[in-house]
């Protein structure tokens, strides 16, 4: 077995990993796993490259924190990695600020810089940094590479990245950073394989998962996106509100007596599809429900996607292709149908059957704008970027 690349994606309550083996010019996924429910009762699942479950278990009592889970996971990784460890470790890092415009080879200085960015993404970045520290300790011989969710958007013009605030705030980092960049990078490269001339044109991609955002690309480069300073802006999401009038925040604090932390928790955890429906943050539950709240949540989600598509198409000066990706984008024929119905004025026409089959191309032959449903793969992009960085 050629030495594999290990990909690590550390979240606030989970550690996801993937093991890729170099295969010809590409990669073969060997294993994928997760420790979830960290902080409560952590649970481990390991799958093979086809998604078949190989093992699962609760972690031993007393293994609760991220550091403890990493220590435990090292033992499990020892069972699937070569004796001398992986060739390299690629990390998903949520925030690269304005300084990291591409993947970075990690050394002590980079860890410090990533740590300094923690206030910009307090719910994710500290865990990303702890994952890096854990892997540097576990595999001292393997180079570590940071791959950022924000880097893809650094090609945007200044107008797209600024707010209507005094410019000293922009200079000090109050910037529309944008997120989901690894997903956009992967999807655009897949579109380039499927239809190079389309990928080179004016494309809007909708990453619709538990978190959701949209991105306008011209020639494969980001020119505008819906998420901003944080991953709270733009579209409504599973539990996040998406963009709201900032005046609502002052109202919640003054009139409803919420603290800043309470408002933050409310907008991140109790809003979006969950808040509107009063039922669930999961699109599958909402689609299966006849409750009026569930209908309203799906309709509002689609309505906001239509509105944002109009805005992003304006930033592009027109639209050649619309791409749906991530859990909802890849699988929900209903959401694609509602969105495309709202965009018929742009010359979008769906092929109903192709849409219900989740085909790669879901637009009708005569549609002026081509519509795609392309599965994303953020872990694979990290494996590729990491390997490119090491061999550069
Ligand atoms: P994450 O951001 O956690 O990676 P995913 O990309 O896995 O999220 O997307 C999760 C969302 O995708 C959930 O709302 C889920 O309901 C939705 N989803 C997954 N499969 C389907 C499906 N077959 N139909 C509709 N929605 C789906």
mmCIF file of C-alpha atoms and ligand atoms in Angstrom:
data_model
loop_
_atom_site.group_PDB
_atom_site.id
_atom_site.type_symbol
_atom_site.label_atom_id
_atom_site.label_comp_id
_atom_site.label_asym_id
_atom_site.label_seq_id
_atom_site.Cartn_x
_atom_site.Cartn_y
_atom_site.Cartn_z
ATOM 1 C CA UNK A 1 0.000 0.000 0.000
ATOM 2 C CA UNK A 2 1.298 3.450 -0.932
ATOM 3 C CA UNK A 3 1.493 5.784 2.044
ATOM 4 C CA UNK A 4 -1.947 7.399 2.403
ATOM 5 C CA UNK A 5 -2.977 10.973 3.037
ATOM 6 C CA UNK A 6 -4.978 11.541 6.206
ATOM 7 C CA UNK A 7 -7.674 14.249 6.097
ATOM 8 C CA UNK A 8 -8.943 15.734 9.367
ATOM 9 C CA UNK A 9 -12.051 17.895 9.795
ATOM 10 C CA UNK A 10 -12.557 18.923 13.422
ATOM 11 C CA UNK A 11 -15.850 20.565 14.409
ATOM 12 C CA UNK A 12 -17.246 21.787 17.717
ATOM 13 C CA UNK A 13 -18.663 18.351 18.576
ATOM 14 C CA UNK A 14 -17.095 15.996 16.044
ATOM 15 C CA UNK A 15 -13.821 14.834 14.524
ATOM 16 C CA UNK A 16 -14.230 13.535 10.978
ATOM 17 C CA UNK A 17 -11.388 11.850 9.118
ATOM 18 C CA UNK A 18 -10.734 10.249 5.747
ATOM 19 C CA UNK A 19 -7.832 8.131 4.502
ATOM 20 C CA UNK A 20 -6.929 8.402 0.805
ATOM 21 C CA UNK A 21 -4.455 6.176 -1.011
ATOM 22 C CA UNK A 22 -2.676 7.555 -4.089
ATOM 23 C CA UNK A 23 -4.043 5.657 -7.069
ATOM 24 C CA UNK A 24 -2.629 6.365 -10.542
ATOM 25 C CA UNK A 25 -2.845 10.159 -10.874
ATOM 26 C CA UNK A 26 -5.705 10.381 -8.364
ATOM 27 C CA UNK A 27 -6.833 9.057 -5.001
ATOM 28 C CA UNK A 28 -8.840 6.131 -3.719
ATOM 29 C CA UNK A 29 -10.857 6.593 -0.534
ATOM 30 C CA UNK A 30 -9.877 3.735 1.814
ATOM 31 C CA UNK A 31 -11.575 4.695 5.065
ATOM 32 C CA UNK A 32 -13.835 7.361 6.435
ATOM 33 C CA UNK A 33 -14.761 7.809 10.076
ATOM 34 C CA UNK A 34 -16.110 10.090 12.733
ATOM 35 C CA UNK A 35 -16.098 10.617 16.478
ATOM 36 C CA UNK A 36 -19.305 12.511 17.185
ATOM 37 C CA UNK A 37 -21.129 13.765 20.295
ATOM 38 C CA UNK A 38 -17.828 15.010 21.737
ATOM 39 C CA UNK A 39 -18.390 16.575 25.151
ATOM 40 C CA UNK A 40 -21.382 14.317 25.797
ATOM 41 C CA UNK A 41 -21.024 10.590 25.103
ATOM 42 C CA UNK A 42 -18.606 10.330 22.172
ATOM 43 C CA UNK A 43 -19.401 7.662 19.599
ATOM 44 C CA UNK A 44 -17.081 6.286 16.908
ATOM 45 C CA UNK A 45 -17.955 4.952 13.461
ATOM 46 C CA UNK A 46 -15.533 3.633 10.825
ATOM 47 C CA UNK A 47 -16.566 2.975 7.207
ATOM 48 C CA UNK A 48 -14.739 1.624 4.184
ATOM 49 C CA UNK A 49 -14.313 3.527 0.916
ATOM 50 C CA UNK A 50 -17.725 2.375 -0.318
ATOM 51 C CA UNK A 51 -19.470 3.622 2.813
ATOM 52 C CA UNK A 52 -19.975 0.194 4.402
ATOM 53 C CA UNK A 53 -19.797 0.326 8.202
ATOM 54 C CA UNK A 54 -16.766 -1.593 9.504
ATOM 55 C CA UNK A 55 -17.094 -0.854 13.210
ATOM 56 C CA UNK A 56 -18.768 1.445 15.696
ATOM 57 C CA UNK A 57 -18.609 1.886 19.460
ATOM 58 C CA UNK A 58 -18.994 4.300 22.363
ATOM 59 C CA UNK A 59 -15.683 5.678 23.589
ATOM 60 C CA UNK A 60 -14.455 4.503 26.975
ATOM 61 C CA UNK A 61 -15.809 6.333 30.013
ATOM 62 C CA UNK A 62 -13.849 9.475 30.810
ATOM 63 C CA UNK A 63 -12.974 10.154 27.150
ATOM 64 C CA UNK A 64 -14.934 13.348 26.627
ATOM 65 C CA UNK A 65 -12.882 16.323 25.470
ATOM 66 C CA UNK A 66 -11.441 16.894 21.987
ATOM 67 C CA UNK A 67 -7.913 16.194 23.246
ATOM 68 C CA UNK A 68 -9.000 12.952 24.925
ATOM 69 C CA UNK A 69 -10.866 11.902 21.775
ATOM 70 C CA UNK A 70 -7.824 12.634 19.617
ATOM 71 C CA UNK A 71 -5.679 10.498 21.957
ATOM 72 C CA UNK A 72 -8.193 7.660 21.667
ATOM 73 C CA UNK A 73 -8.529 8.080 17.893
ATOM 74 C CA UNK A 74 -4.764 7.789 17.438
ATOM 75 C CA UNK A 75 -5.063 4.162 18.559
ATOM 76 C CA UNK A 76 -7.843 3.448 16.030
ATOM 77 C CA UNK A 77 -5.956 5.211 13.229
ATOM 78 C CA UNK A 78 -2.957 3.007 14.076
ATOM 79 C CA UNK A 79 -5.070 0.022 12.989
ATOM 80 C CA UNK A 80 -5.742 1.388 9.486
ATOM 81 C CA UNK A 81 -2.616 3.463 8.732
ATOM 82 C CA UNK A 82 0.875 2.074 7.942
ATOM 83 C CA UNK A 83 3.164 1.604 10.952
ATOM 84 C CA UNK A 84 5.114 4.777 10.132
ATOM 85 C CA UNK A 85 1.935 6.858 9.810
ATOM 86 C CA UNK A 86 0.423 8.801 6.892
ATOM 87 C CA UNK A 87 2.469 10.546 4.176
ATOM 88 C CA UNK A 88 0.855 13.857 5.184
ATOM 89 C CA UNK A 89 -2.122 15.259 7.040
ATOM 90 C CA UNK A 90 -4.543 17.736 5.437
ATOM 91 C CA UNK A 91 -6.753 19.816 7.736
ATOM 92 C CA UNK A 92 -9.980 21.609 6.985
ATOM 93 C CA UNK A 93 -9.616 25.046 8.565
ATOM 94 C CA UNK A 94 -12.647 27.288 8.592
ATOM 95 C CA UNK A 95 -10.844 30.638 8.675
ATOM 96 C CA UNK A 96 -7.772 31.875 6.869
ATOM 97 C CA UNK A 97 -8.496 35.590 7.378
ATOM 98 C CA UNK A 98 -7.287 37.830 4.543
ATOM 99 C CA UNK A 99 -3.736 36.463 4.771
ATOM 100 C CA UNK A 100 -4.206 32.852 3.641
ATOM 101 C CA UNK A 101 -5.181 32.952 -0.032
ATOM 102 C CA UNK A 102 -4.452 29.244 -0.593
ATOM 103 C CA UNK A 103 -3.407 26.117 1.317
ATOM 104 C CA UNK A 104 -0.518 26.524 3.776
ATOM 105 C CA UNK A 105 2.207 24.174 4.947
ATOM 106 C CA UNK A 106 1.931 24.227 8.727
ATOM 107 C CA UNK A 107 4.766 25.130 11.072
ATOM 108 C CA UNK A 108 4.761 26.695 14.529
ATOM 109 C CA UNK A 109 4.316 30.193 13.059
ATOM 110 C CA UNK A 110 1.278 29.145 11.005
ATOM 111 C CA UNK A 111 -0.327 27.522 14.070
ATOM 112 C CA UNK A 112 0.109 30.844 15.912
ATOM 113 C CA UNK A 113 -1.475 32.802 13.035
ATOM 114 C CA UNK A 114 -4.411 30.372 12.865
ATOM 115 C CA UNK A 115 -4.878 30.662 16.599
ATOM 116 C CA UNK A 116 -4.976 34.466 16.320
ATOM 117 C CA UNK A 117 -7.931 34.091 13.921
ATOM 118 C CA UNK A 118 -9.993 32.218 16.562
ATOM 119 C CA UNK A 119 -12.141 35.277 17.484
ATOM 120 C CA UNK A 120 -13.347 35.408 13.854
ATOM 121 C CA UNK A 121 -14.815 31.865 14.046
ATOM 122 C CA UNK A 122 -15.068 30.972 17.750
ATOM 123 C CA UNK A 123 -17.354 27.999 17.133
ATOM 124 C CA UNK A 124 -14.952 26.200 14.743
ATOM 125 C CA UNK A 125 -11.427 27.641 14.561
ATOM 126 C CA UNK A 126 -10.215 26.671 18.087
ATOM 127 C CA UNK A 127 -11.152 23.037 17.334
ATOM 128 C CA UNK A 128 -9.408 23.169 13.951
ATOM 129 C CA UNK A 129 -6.264 24.387 15.717
ATOM 130 C CA UNK A 130 -6.498 21.689 18.390
ATOM 131 C CA UNK A 131 -6.787 19.079 15.595
ATOM 132 C CA UNK A 132 -3.616 20.408 13.990
ATOM 133 C CA UNK A 133 -1.727 20.331 17.297
ATOM 134 C CA UNK A 134 -2.908 16.758 17.977
ATOM 135 C CA UNK A 135 -1.801 15.470 14.560
ATOM 136 C CA UNK A 136 1.581 17.259 14.699
ATOM 137 C CA UNK A 137 2.178 15.438 17.979
ATOM 138 C CA UNK A 138 0.848 12.065 16.784
ATOM 139 C CA UNK A 139 2.776 11.999 13.478
ATOM 140 C CA UNK A 140 5.878 14.183 13.896
ATOM 141 C CA UNK A 141 7.317 12.854 10.606
ATOM 142 C CA UNK A 142 4.317 13.842 8.472
ATOM 143 C CA UNK A 143 3.877 17.361 7.072
ATOM 144 C CA UNK A 144 0.559 19.030 7.950
ATOM 145 C CA UNK A 145 -1.302 21.293 5.501
ATOM 146 C CA UNK A 146 -4.140 23.730 6.269
ATOM 147 C CA UNK A 147 -6.882 24.014 3.613
ATOM 148 C CA UNK A 148 -9.235 26.929 4.154
ATOM 149 C CA UNK A 149 -12.958 27.493 3.637
ATOM 150 C CA UNK A 150 -12.284 31.199 3.055
ATOM 151 C CA UNK A 151 -9.328 31.194 0.590
ATOM 152 C CA UNK A 152 -11.431 30.563 -2.523
ATOM 153 C CA UNK A 153 -13.168 33.926 -2.053
ATOM 154 C CA UNK A 154 -10.054 36.080 -1.837
ATOM 155 C CA UNK A 155 -10.263 36.637 -5.601
ATOM 156 C CA UNK A 156 -13.365 38.795 -5.073
ATOM 157 C CA UNK A 157 -13.154 42.500 -5.922
ATOM 158 C CA UNK A 158 -12.941 44.883 -2.978
ATOM 159 C CA UNK A 159 -16.541 46.052 -3.524
ATOM 160 C CA UNK A 160 -17.794 42.502 -2.954
ATOM 161 C CA UNK A 161 -15.722 42.051 0.220
ATOM 162 C CA UNK A 162 -16.468 45.335 2.014
ATOM 163 C CA UNK A 163 -19.319 46.549 4.207
ATOM 164 C CA UNK A 164 -20.802 50.042 4.356
ATOM 165 C CA UNK A 165 -18.616 50.856 7.360
ATOM 166 C CA UNK A 166 -15.678 53.232 7.808
ATOM 167 C CA UNK A 167 -12.754 51.707 5.917
ATOM 168 C CA UNK A 168 -10.545 51.356 8.995
ATOM 169 C CA UNK A 169 -12.823 48.451 9.996
ATOM 170 C CA UNK A 170 -12.242 46.778 6.629
ATOM 171 C CA UNK A 171 -8.496 47.280 7.047
ATOM 172 C CA UNK A 172 -8.659 45.684 10.506
ATOM 173 C CA UNK A 173 -10.453 42.581 9.210
ATOM 174 C CA UNK A 174 -14.197 43.327 9.226
ATOM 175 C CA UNK A 175 -14.500 41.771 5.784
ATOM 176 C CA UNK A 176 -17.003 39.614 3.906
ATOM 177 C CA UNK A 177 -14.809 36.492 4.008
ATOM 178 C CA UNK A 178 -17.217 33.910 2.573
ATOM 179 C CA UNK A 179 -17.096 30.176 3.367
ATOM 180 C CA UNK A 180 -17.626 26.704 1.797
ATOM 181 C CA UNK A 181 -14.679 27.492 -0.496
ATOM 182 C CA UNK A 182 -13.409 23.891 -0.571
ATOM 183 C CA UNK A 183 -16.792 22.717 -1.789
ATOM 184 C CA UNK A 184 -16.937 25.420 -4.486
ATOM 185 C CA UNK A 185 -13.434 24.535 -5.617
ATOM 186 C CA UNK A 186 -14.356 20.860 -5.977
ATOM 187 C CA UNK A 187 -17.678 21.499 -7.738
ATOM 188 C CA UNK A 188 -16.133 23.976 -10.193
ATOM 189 C CA UNK A 189 -13.369 21.508 -11.037
ATOM 190 C CA UNK A 190 -16.004 18.790 -11.658
ATOM 191 C CA UNK A 191 -17.986 21.210 -13.826
ATOM 192 C CA UNK A 192 -14.745 21.877 -15.728
ATOM 193 C CA UNK A 193 -14.530 18.147 -16.489
ATOM 194 C CA UNK A 194 -18.216 17.898 -17.482
ATOM 195 C CA UNK A 195 -18.383 21.106 -19.545
ATOM 196 C CA UNK A 196 -15.211 23.236 -19.660
ATOM 197 C CA UNK A 197 -16.857 26.123 -21.535
ATOM 198 C CA UNK A 198 -19.652 26.325 -18.924
ATOM 199 C CA UNK A 199 -17.180 26.322 -16.016
ATOM 200 C CA UNK A 200 -15.296 29.155 -17.728
ATOM 201 C CA UNK A 201 -18.459 31.282 -17.870
ATOM 202 C CA UNK A 202 -20.852 32.919 -15.396
ATOM 203 C CA UNK A 203 -21.827 30.280 -12.835
ATOM 204 C CA UNK A 204 -23.821 30.442 -9.609
ATOM 205 C CA UNK A 205 -23.306 27.470 -7.266
ATOM 206 C CA UNK A 206 -25.680 26.764 -4.379
ATOM 207 C CA UNK A 207 -24.085 24.722 -1.574
ATOM 208 C CA UNK A 208 -27.215 23.624 0.308
ATOM 209 C CA UNK A 209 -26.326 21.461 3.307
ATOM 210 C CA UNK A 210 -26.911 21.936 7.033
ATOM 211 C CA UNK A 211 -24.974 25.149 6.378
ATOM 212 C CA UNK A 212 -25.909 26.839 3.115
ATOM 213 C CA UNK A 213 -24.349 29.490 0.920
ATOM 214 C CA UNK A 214 -24.109 30.488 -2.728
ATOM 215 C CA UNK A 215 -21.204 31.681 -4.824
ATOM 216 C CA UNK A 216 -20.889 33.493 -8.154
ATOM 217 C CA UNK A 217 -17.837 32.500 -10.204
ATOM 218 C CA UNK A 218 -16.446 33.917 -13.412
ATOM 219 C CA UNK A 219 -13.877 31.700 -15.116
ATOM 220 C CA UNK A 220 -13.899 29.507 -11.997
ATOM 221 C CA UNK A 221 -12.927 32.431 -9.692
ATOM 222 C CA UNK A 222 -15.185 33.664 -6.895
ATOM 223 C CA UNK A 223 -16.567 37.168 -7.512
ATOM 224 C CA UNK A 224 -19.349 37.257 -4.879
ATOM 225 C CA UNK A 225 -20.843 35.015 -2.201
ATOM 226 C CA UNK A 226 -23.743 35.083 0.246
ATOM 227 C CA UNK A 227 -21.890 34.362 3.509
ATOM 228 C CA UNK A 228 -20.028 37.301 4.962
ATOM 229 C CA UNK A 229 -17.962 38.087 8.053
ATOM 230 C CA UNK A 230 -19.364 34.919 9.628
ATOM 231 C CA UNK A 231 -21.122 31.810 8.361
ATOM 232 C CA UNK A 232 -24.401 33.284 9.651
ATOM 233 C CA UNK A 233 -25.085 35.607 6.721
ATOM 234 C CA UNK A 234 -26.950 34.934 3.487
ATOM 235 C CA UNK A 235 -29.350 32.006 3.110
ATOM 236 C CA UNK A 236 -31.420 30.579 5.962
ATOM 237 C CA UNK A 237 -29.921 27.221 7.027
ATOM 238 C CA UNK A 238 -30.798 24.176 9.126
ATOM 239 C CA UNK A 239 -30.668 26.103 12.406
ATOM 240 C CA UNK A 240 -29.092 29.447 11.361
ATOM 241 C CA UNK A 241 -31.173 32.493 10.488
ATOM 242 C CA UNK A 242 -29.169 33.648 7.487
ATOM 243 C CA UNK A 243 -29.049 37.392 6.844
ATOM 244 C CA UNK A 244 -31.363 39.486 8.984
ATOM 245 C CA UNK A 245 -31.679 43.203 9.566
ATOM 246 C CA UNK A 246 -28.996 43.925 12.221
ATOM 247 C CA UNK A 247 -31.665 46.050 13.927
ATOM 248 C CA UNK A 248 -33.347 42.809 15.018
ATOM 249 C CA UNK A 249 -30.295 42.081 17.188
ATOM 250 C CA UNK A 250 -30.593 45.407 19.067
ATOM 251 C CA UNK A 251 -34.325 44.773 19.504
ATOM 252 C CA UNK A 252 -33.721 41.272 20.945
ATOM 253 C CA UNK A 253 -31.189 42.693 23.392
ATOM 254 C CA UNK A 254 -33.120 45.789 24.479
ATOM 255 C CA UNK A 255 -36.700 44.581 24.369
ATOM 256 C CA UNK A 256 -36.359 40.823 24.942
ATOM 257 C CA UNK A 257 -33.519 41.114 27.454
ATOM 258 C CA UNK A 258 -31.198 38.698 25.630
ATOM 259 C CA UNK A 259 -27.452 38.888 26.189
ATOM 260 C CA UNK A 260 -25.067 38.900 23.205
ATOM 261 C CA UNK A 261 -24.359 35.199 23.818
ATOM 262 C CA UNK A 262 -28.071 34.406 23.935
ATOM 263 C CA UNK A 263 -28.718 36.242 20.660
ATOM 264 C CA UNK A 264 -25.812 34.390 19.079
ATOM 265 C CA UNK A 265 -27.159 31.020 20.272
ATOM 266 C CA UNK A 266 -30.648 31.955 19.052
ATOM 267 C CA UNK A 267 -29.485 32.946 15.561
ATOM 268 C CA UNK A 268 -27.080 29.995 15.146
ATOM 269 C CA UNK A 269 -28.999 27.161 16.799
ATOM 270 C CA UNK A 270 -32.725 27.928 16.982
ATOM 271 C CA UNK A 271 -33.517 29.749 13.763
ATOM 272 C CA UNK A 272 -33.563 28.884 10.045
ATOM 273 C CA UNK A 273 -35.532 25.806 8.961
ATOM 274 C CA UNK A 274 -35.861 24.646 12.578
ATOM 275 C CA UNK A 275 -37.100 27.983 13.855
ATOM 276 C CA UNK A 276 -39.576 28.606 11.045
ATOM 277 C CA UNK A 277 -41.022 25.081 10.990
ATOM 278 C CA UNK A 278 -40.954 24.589 14.760
ATOM 279 C CA UNK A 279 -40.335 20.977 13.760
ATOM 280 C CA UNK A 280 -36.927 20.053 12.364
ATOM 281 C CA UNK A 281 -33.719 21.401 10.820
ATOM 282 C CA UNK A 282 -33.589 18.410 8.467
ATOM 283 C CA UNK A 283 -34.955 18.937 4.954
ATOM 284 C CA UNK A 284 -36.038 15.284 4.718
ATOM 285 C CA UNK A 285 -38.338 15.723 7.751
ATOM 286 C CA UNK A 286 -39.774 18.931 6.321
ATOM 287 C CA UNK A 287 -40.437 17.405 2.910
ATOM 288 C CA UNK A 288 -42.202 14.459 4.559
ATOM 289 C CA UNK A 289 -44.403 16.665 6.747
ATOM 290 C CA UNK A 290 -47.769 18.186 5.843
ATOM 291 C CA UNK A 291 -47.573 20.683 8.732
ATOM 292 C CA UNK A 292 -47.998 24.316 7.580
ATOM 293 C CA UNK A 293 -44.746 25.306 9.361
ATOM 294 C CA UNK A 294 -42.796 22.710 7.390
ATOM 295 C CA UNK A 295 -44.223 24.000 4.088
ATOM 296 C CA UNK A 296 -43.447 27.578 5.060
ATOM 297 C CA UNK A 297 -39.835 26.708 5.943
ATOM 298 C CA UNK A 298 -39.229 24.989 2.572
ATOM 299 C CA UNK A 299 -40.910 27.864 0.709
ATOM 300 C CA UNK A 300 -38.860 30.501 2.541
ATOM 301 C CA UNK A 301 -35.634 28.546 1.866
ATOM 302 C CA UNK A 302 -36.405 28.374 -1.872
ATOM 303 C CA UNK A 303 -37.550 32.018 -1.972
ATOM 304 C CA UNK A 304 -34.263 33.232 -0.463
ATOM 305 C CA UNK A 305 -32.261 31.123 -2.920
ATOM 306 C CA UNK A 306 -34.189 32.703 -5.803
ATOM 307 C CA UNK A 307 -33.549 36.210 -4.412
ATOM 308 C CA UNK A 308 -29.829 35.548 -3.908
ATOM 309 C CA UNK A 309 -29.506 34.053 -7.381
ATOM 310 C CA UNK A 310 -30.833 37.310 -8.812
ATOM 311 C CA UNK A 311 -28.290 39.272 -6.797
ATOM 312 C CA UNK A 312 -25.373 37.002 -7.762
ATOM 313 C CA UNK A 313 -26.413 37.003 -11.441
ATOM 314 C CA UNK A 314 -26.312 40.817 -11.251
ATOM 315 C CA UNK A 315 -22.752 40.646 -9.875
ATOM 316 C CA UNK A 316 -21.863 38.411 -12.842
ATOM 317 C CA UNK A 317 -23.692 40.485 -15.462
ATOM 318 C CA UNK A 318 -25.786 37.441 -16.458
ATOM 319 C CA UNK A 319 -25.928 33.715 -15.889
ATOM 320 C CA UNK A 320 -24.780 30.682 -17.909
ATOM 321 C CA UNK A 321 -25.195 27.899 -15.344
ATOM 322 C CA UNK A 322 -26.730 27.183 -11.948
ATOM 323 C CA UNK A 323 -25.226 24.331 -9.912
ATOM 324 C CA UNK A 324 -26.810 22.662 -6.883
ATOM 325 C CA UNK A 325 -24.634 20.749 -4.412
ATOM 326 C CA UNK A 326 -24.405 19.324 -0.829
ATOM 327 C CA UNK A 327 -27.079 17.281 0.990
ATOM 328 C CA UNK A 328 -30.137 19.296 -0.078
ATOM 329 C CA UNK A 329 -28.771 20.535 -3.418
ATOM 330 C CA UNK A 330 -27.794 17.032 -4.541
ATOM 331 C CA UNK A 331 -30.870 15.190 -3.257
ATOM 332 C CA UNK A 332 -33.894 17.445 -2.988
ATOM 333 C CA UNK A 333 -35.778 17.482 -6.295
ATOM 334 C CA UNK A 334 -38.450 19.561 -4.533
ATOM 335 C CA UNK A 335 -36.109 22.397 -3.548
ATOM 336 C CA UNK A 336 -34.521 22.475 -7.036
ATOM 337 C CA UNK A 337 -37.985 22.534 -8.590
ATOM 338 C CA UNK A 338 -39.187 25.423 -6.420
ATOM 339 C CA UNK A 339 -35.997 27.422 -6.991
ATOM 340 C CA UNK A 340 -36.013 26.898 -10.752
ATOM 341 C CA UNK A 341 -39.706 27.785 -10.982
ATOM 342 C CA UNK A 342 -38.837 31.119 -9.352
ATOM 343 C CA UNK A 343 -36.040 31.664 -11.860
ATOM 344 C CA UNK A 344 -37.943 30.986 -15.092
ATOM 345 C CA UNK A 345 -37.556 34.716 -15.923
ATOM 346 C CA UNK A 346 -33.792 34.062 -16.230
ATOM 347 C CA UNK A 347 -34.450 31.462 -18.926
ATOM 348 C CA UNK A 348 -34.209 28.459 -16.599
ATOM 349 C CA UNK A 349 -36.274 25.402 -17.458
ATOM 350 C CA UNK A 350 -36.019 22.069 -15.631
ATOM 351 C CA UNK A 351 -36.303 18.592 -17.093
ATOM 352 C CA UNK A 352 -38.780 17.156 -14.548
ATOM 353 C CA UNK A 353 -37.669 13.549 -14.967
ATOM 354 C CA UNK A 354 -33.943 14.278 -14.879
ATOM 355 C CA UNK A 355 -34.595 16.402 -11.785
ATOM 356 C CA UNK A 356 -36.510 13.656 -9.995
ATOM 357 C CA UNK A 357 -33.643 11.221 -10.760
ATOM 358 C CA UNK A 358 -31.020 13.671 -9.357
ATOM 359 C CA UNK A 359 -29.203 13.516 -12.721
ATOM 360 C CA UNK A 360 -26.014 15.490 -13.234
ATOM 361 C CA UNK A 361 -27.770 17.773 -15.746
ATOM 362 C CA UNK A 362 -31.306 18.593 -14.583
ATOM 363 C CA UNK A 363 -32.230 21.393 -17.027
ATOM 364 C CA UNK A 364 -34.266 20.840 -20.189
ATOM 365 C CA UNK A 365 -32.387 20.851 -23.511
ATOM 366 C CA UNK A 366 -33.928 24.216 -24.430
ATOM 367 C CA UNK A 367 -33.146 25.897 -21.093
ATOM 368 C CA UNK A 368 -31.038 29.032 -21.745
ATOM 369 C CA UNK A 369 -29.227 28.488 -18.421
ATOM 370 C CA UNK A 370 -27.876 24.967 -17.794
ATOM 371 C CA UNK A 371 -28.723 23.534 -14.375
ATOM 372 C CA UNK A 372 -26.608 20.855 -12.691
ATOM 373 C CA UNK A 373 -26.748 18.732 -9.516
ATOM 374 C CA UNK A 374 -23.114 17.897 -8.745
ATOM 375 C CA UNK A 375 -22.135 15.950 -5.594
ATOM 376 C CA UNK A 376 -19.469 17.760 -3.599
ATOM 377 C CA UNK A 377 -16.407 16.191 -1.939
ATOM 378 C CA UNK A 378 -14.584 18.552 0.405
ATOM 379 C CA UNK A 379 -12.320 15.826 1.840
ATOM 380 C CA UNK A 380 -11.016 14.876 -1.606
ATOM 381 C CA UNK A 381 -10.075 18.508 -2.356
ATOM 382 C CA UNK A 382 -8.115 18.569 0.909
ATOM 383 C CA UNK A 383 -6.254 15.353 -0.059
ATOM 384 C CA UNK A 384 -5.403 16.861 -3.467
ATOM 385 C CA UNK A 385 -4.340 20.268 -2.095
ATOM 386 C CA UNK A 386 -2.265 18.617 0.621
ATOM 387 C CA UNK A 387 -0.438 16.366 -1.837
ATOM 388 C CA UNK A 388 0.147 19.244 -4.274
ATOM 389 C CA UNK A 389 1.563 21.357 -1.461
ATOM 390 C CA UNK A 390 3.945 18.599 -0.313
ATOM 391 C CA UNK A 391 5.197 17.832 -3.805
ATOM 392 C CA UNK A 392 5.526 21.510 -4.827
HETATM 393 P P1 LIG B 1 -23.373 19.177 6.245
HETATM 394 O O1 LIG B 1 -23.382 20.662 6.090
HETATM 395 O O2 LIG B 1 -23.565 18.701 7.655
HETATM 396 O O3 LIG B 1 -22.270 18.461 5.485
HETATM 397 P P2 LIG B 1 -25.059 17.889 4.298
HETATM 398 O O4 LIG B 1 -24.400 18.400 3.075
HETATM 399 O O5 LIG B 1 -24.905 16.446 4.636
HETATM 400 O O6 LIG B 1 -24.725 18.778 5.558
HETATM 401 O O7 LIG B 1 -26.618 18.222 4.147
HETATM 402 C C1 LIG B 1 -27.533 17.957 5.171
HETATM 403 C C2 LIG B 1 -28.927 18.332 4.662
HETATM 404 O O8 LIG B 1 -29.202 17.584 3.455
HETATM 405 C C3 LIG B 1 -30.042 18.008 5.642
HETATM 406 O O9 LIG B 1 -30.981 19.077 5.681
HETATM 407 C C4 LIG B 1 -30.712 16.795 4.995
HETATM 408 O O10 LIG B 1 -32.065 16.730 5.308
HETATM 409 C C5 LIG B 1 -30.526 17.098 3.531
HETATM 410 N N1 LIG B 1 -30.735 15.888 2.722
HETATM 411 C C6 LIG B 1 -29.967 14.786 2.668
HETATM 412 N N2 LIG B 1 -30.542 13.851 1.856
HETATM 413 C C7 LIG B 1 -31.706 14.390 1.394
HETATM 414 C C8 LIG B 1 -32.757 13.951 0.536
HETATM 415 N N3 LIG B 1 -32.733 12.744 -0.016
HETATM 416 N N4 LIG B 1 -33.784 14.797 0.304
HETATM 417 C C9 LIG B 1 -33.820 16.015 0.858
HETATM 418 N N5 LIG B 1 -32.876 16.499 1.680
HETATM 419 C C10 LIG B 1 -31.821 15.700 1.948
#
